CSV table of C-alpha atoms in Angstrom, one decimal:
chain,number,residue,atom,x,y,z
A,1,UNK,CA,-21.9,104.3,58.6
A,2,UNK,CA,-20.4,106.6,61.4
A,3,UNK,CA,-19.0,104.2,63.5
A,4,UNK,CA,-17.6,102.4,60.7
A,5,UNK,CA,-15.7,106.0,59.8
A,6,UNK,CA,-14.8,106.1,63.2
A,7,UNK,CA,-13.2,102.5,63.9
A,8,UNK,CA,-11.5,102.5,60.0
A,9,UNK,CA,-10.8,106.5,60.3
A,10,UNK,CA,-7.3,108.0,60.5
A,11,UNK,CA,-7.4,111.0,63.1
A,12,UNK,CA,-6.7,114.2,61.1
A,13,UNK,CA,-6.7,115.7,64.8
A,14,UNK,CA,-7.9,114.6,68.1
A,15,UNK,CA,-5.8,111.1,67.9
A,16,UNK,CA,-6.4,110.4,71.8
A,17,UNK,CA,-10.3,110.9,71.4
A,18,UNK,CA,-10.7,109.1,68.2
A,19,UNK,CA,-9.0,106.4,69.9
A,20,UNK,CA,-10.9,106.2,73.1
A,21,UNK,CA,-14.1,106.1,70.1
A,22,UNK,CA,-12.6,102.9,68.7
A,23,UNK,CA,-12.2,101.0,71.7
A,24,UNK,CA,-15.8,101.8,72.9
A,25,UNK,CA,-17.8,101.1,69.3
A,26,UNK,CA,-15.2,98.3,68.2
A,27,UNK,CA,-17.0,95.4,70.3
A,28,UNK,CA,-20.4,96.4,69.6
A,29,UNK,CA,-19.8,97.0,65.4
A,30,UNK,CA,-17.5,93.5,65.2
A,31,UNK,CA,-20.8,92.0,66.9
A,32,UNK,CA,-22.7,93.2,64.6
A,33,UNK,CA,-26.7,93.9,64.8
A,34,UNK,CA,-29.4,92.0,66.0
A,35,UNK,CA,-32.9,91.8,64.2
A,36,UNK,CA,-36.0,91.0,66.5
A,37,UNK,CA,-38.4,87.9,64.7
A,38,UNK,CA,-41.4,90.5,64.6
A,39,UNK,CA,-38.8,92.3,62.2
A,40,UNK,CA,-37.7,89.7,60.4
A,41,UNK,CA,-41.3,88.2,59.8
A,42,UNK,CA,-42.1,91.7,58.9
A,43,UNK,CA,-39.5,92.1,56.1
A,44,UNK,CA,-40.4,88.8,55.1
A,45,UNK,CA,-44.0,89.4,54.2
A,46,UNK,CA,-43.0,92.7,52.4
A,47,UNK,CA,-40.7,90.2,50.1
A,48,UNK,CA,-43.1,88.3,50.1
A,49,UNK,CA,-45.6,90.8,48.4
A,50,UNK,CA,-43.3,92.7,46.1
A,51,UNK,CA,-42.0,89.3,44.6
A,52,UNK,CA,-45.7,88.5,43.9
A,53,UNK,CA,-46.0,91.7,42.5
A,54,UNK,CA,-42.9,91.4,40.8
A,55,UNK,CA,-43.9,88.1,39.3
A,56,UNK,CA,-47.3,89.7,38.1
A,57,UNK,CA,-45.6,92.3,36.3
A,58,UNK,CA,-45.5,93.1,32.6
A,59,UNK,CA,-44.9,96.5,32.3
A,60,UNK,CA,-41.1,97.5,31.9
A,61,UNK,CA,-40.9,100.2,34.3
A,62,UNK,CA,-42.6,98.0,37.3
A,63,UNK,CA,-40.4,95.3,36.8
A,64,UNK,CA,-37.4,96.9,37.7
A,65,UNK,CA,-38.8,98.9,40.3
A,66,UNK,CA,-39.9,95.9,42.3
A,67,UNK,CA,-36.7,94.5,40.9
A,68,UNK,CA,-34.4,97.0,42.7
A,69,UNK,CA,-36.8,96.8,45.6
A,70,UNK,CA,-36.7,93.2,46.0
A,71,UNK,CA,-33.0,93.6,46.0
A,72,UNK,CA,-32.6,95.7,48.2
A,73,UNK,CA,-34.7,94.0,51.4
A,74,UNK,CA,-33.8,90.9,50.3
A,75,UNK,CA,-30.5,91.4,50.6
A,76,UNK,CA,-30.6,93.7,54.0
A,77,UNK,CA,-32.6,90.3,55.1
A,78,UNK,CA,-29.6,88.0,54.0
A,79,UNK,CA,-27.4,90.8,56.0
A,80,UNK,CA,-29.2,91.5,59.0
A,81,UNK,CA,-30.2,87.8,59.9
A,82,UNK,CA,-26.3,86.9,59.7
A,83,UNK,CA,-25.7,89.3,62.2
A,84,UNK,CA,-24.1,91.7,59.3
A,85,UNK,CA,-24.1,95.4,59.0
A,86,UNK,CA,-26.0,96.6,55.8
A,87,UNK,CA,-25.1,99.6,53.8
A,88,UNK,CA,-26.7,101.8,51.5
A,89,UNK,CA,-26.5,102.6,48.1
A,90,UNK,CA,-23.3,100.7,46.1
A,91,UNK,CA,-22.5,99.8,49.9
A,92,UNK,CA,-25.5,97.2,50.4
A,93,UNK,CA,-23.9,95.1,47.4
A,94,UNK,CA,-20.6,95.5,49.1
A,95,UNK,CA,-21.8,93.7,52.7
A,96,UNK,CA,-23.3,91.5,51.0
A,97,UNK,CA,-20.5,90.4,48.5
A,98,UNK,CA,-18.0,90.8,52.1
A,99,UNK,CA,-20.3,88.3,54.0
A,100,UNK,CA,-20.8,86.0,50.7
A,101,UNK,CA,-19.9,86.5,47.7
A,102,UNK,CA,-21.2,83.1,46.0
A,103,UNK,CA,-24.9,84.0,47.1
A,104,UNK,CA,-24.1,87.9,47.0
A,105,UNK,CA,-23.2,87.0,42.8
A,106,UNK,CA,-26.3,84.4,42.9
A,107,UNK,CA,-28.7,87.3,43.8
A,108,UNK,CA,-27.3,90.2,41.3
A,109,UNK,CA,-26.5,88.2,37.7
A,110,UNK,CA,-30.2,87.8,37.4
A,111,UNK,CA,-30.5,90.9,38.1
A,112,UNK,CA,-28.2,92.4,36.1
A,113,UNK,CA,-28.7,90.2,33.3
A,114,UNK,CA,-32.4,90.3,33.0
A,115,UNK,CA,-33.2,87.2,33.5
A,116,UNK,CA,-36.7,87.9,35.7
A,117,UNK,CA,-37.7,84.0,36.4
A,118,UNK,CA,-34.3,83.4,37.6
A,119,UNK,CA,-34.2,86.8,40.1
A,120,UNK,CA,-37.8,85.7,40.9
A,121,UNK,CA,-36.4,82.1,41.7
A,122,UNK,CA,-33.2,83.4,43.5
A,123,UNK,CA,-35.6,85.7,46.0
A,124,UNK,CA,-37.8,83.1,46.1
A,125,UNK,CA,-34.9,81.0,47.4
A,126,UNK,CA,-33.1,83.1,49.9
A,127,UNK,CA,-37.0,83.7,51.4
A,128,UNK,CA,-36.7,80.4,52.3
A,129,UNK,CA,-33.8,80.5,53.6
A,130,UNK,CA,-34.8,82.9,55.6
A,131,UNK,CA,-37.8,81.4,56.9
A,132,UNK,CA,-40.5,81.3,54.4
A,133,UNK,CA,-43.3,83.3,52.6
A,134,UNK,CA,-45.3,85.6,55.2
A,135,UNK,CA,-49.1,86.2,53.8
A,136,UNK,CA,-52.5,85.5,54.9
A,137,UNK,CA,-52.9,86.3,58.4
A,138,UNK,CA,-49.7,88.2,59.2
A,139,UNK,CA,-50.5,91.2,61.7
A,140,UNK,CA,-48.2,94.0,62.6
């Protein structure tokens, strides 16, 4: 993220500028983001579908697709409703270890290990967490 490369950034030139950048983005990055509850219900009902789909699956290829997917918003949801930055790439495991590692290591050996039920349980559990399933009637 930019701003992050500009608040942890060594000037190579410019040092007064890059410094007058720091004081102005440092409050607002160290606050960290805000996410709306229309967004939040939204991401939720998106987890909420690809775990379904995920739990449906038998075919190698769509299981870890919807794995990786499921990941991925389920952890920006873990982030972004802690008031945390997320990242993208190797960097959305990173947050998510910074913020909390237990749950950040609860989420990936599943994962990693291919155990399906367990990932399917551990979504299942940091949905909750983050306020429940989102189906039937959900509008956008």
């Amino acid at each position: 993220m930019i701003v992050q490369m500009l608040i942890d950034g060594i000037a190579v030139r410019g040092a007064i500028e890059h410094e007058n950048y720091k004081q102005k983005w440092s409050p607002q990055y160290e606050a960290g983001p805000t996410i709306e509850a229309t967004e939040a219900t939204f991401r939720r009902y998106v987890i909420t579908d690809l775990l379904d789909d995920y739990r449906d699956a038998t075919a190698p290829a769509e299981r870890y697709v919807l794995a990786a997917l499921l990941y991925e918003k389920t952890a920006e949801l873990i982030l972004l409703s802690n008031a945390r930055w997320i990242g993208a790439g190797k960097y959305l495991p990173r947050r998510l270890a910074e913020f909390d590692p237990d749950r950040a290591a609860a989420l990936a050996a599943p994962l990693v290990e291919g155990r399906h039920d367990q990932f399917a349980n551990r979504i299942a559990i940091e949905l909750d967490r983050a306020g429940g399933r989102v189906q039937e009637g959900f509008q956008r």
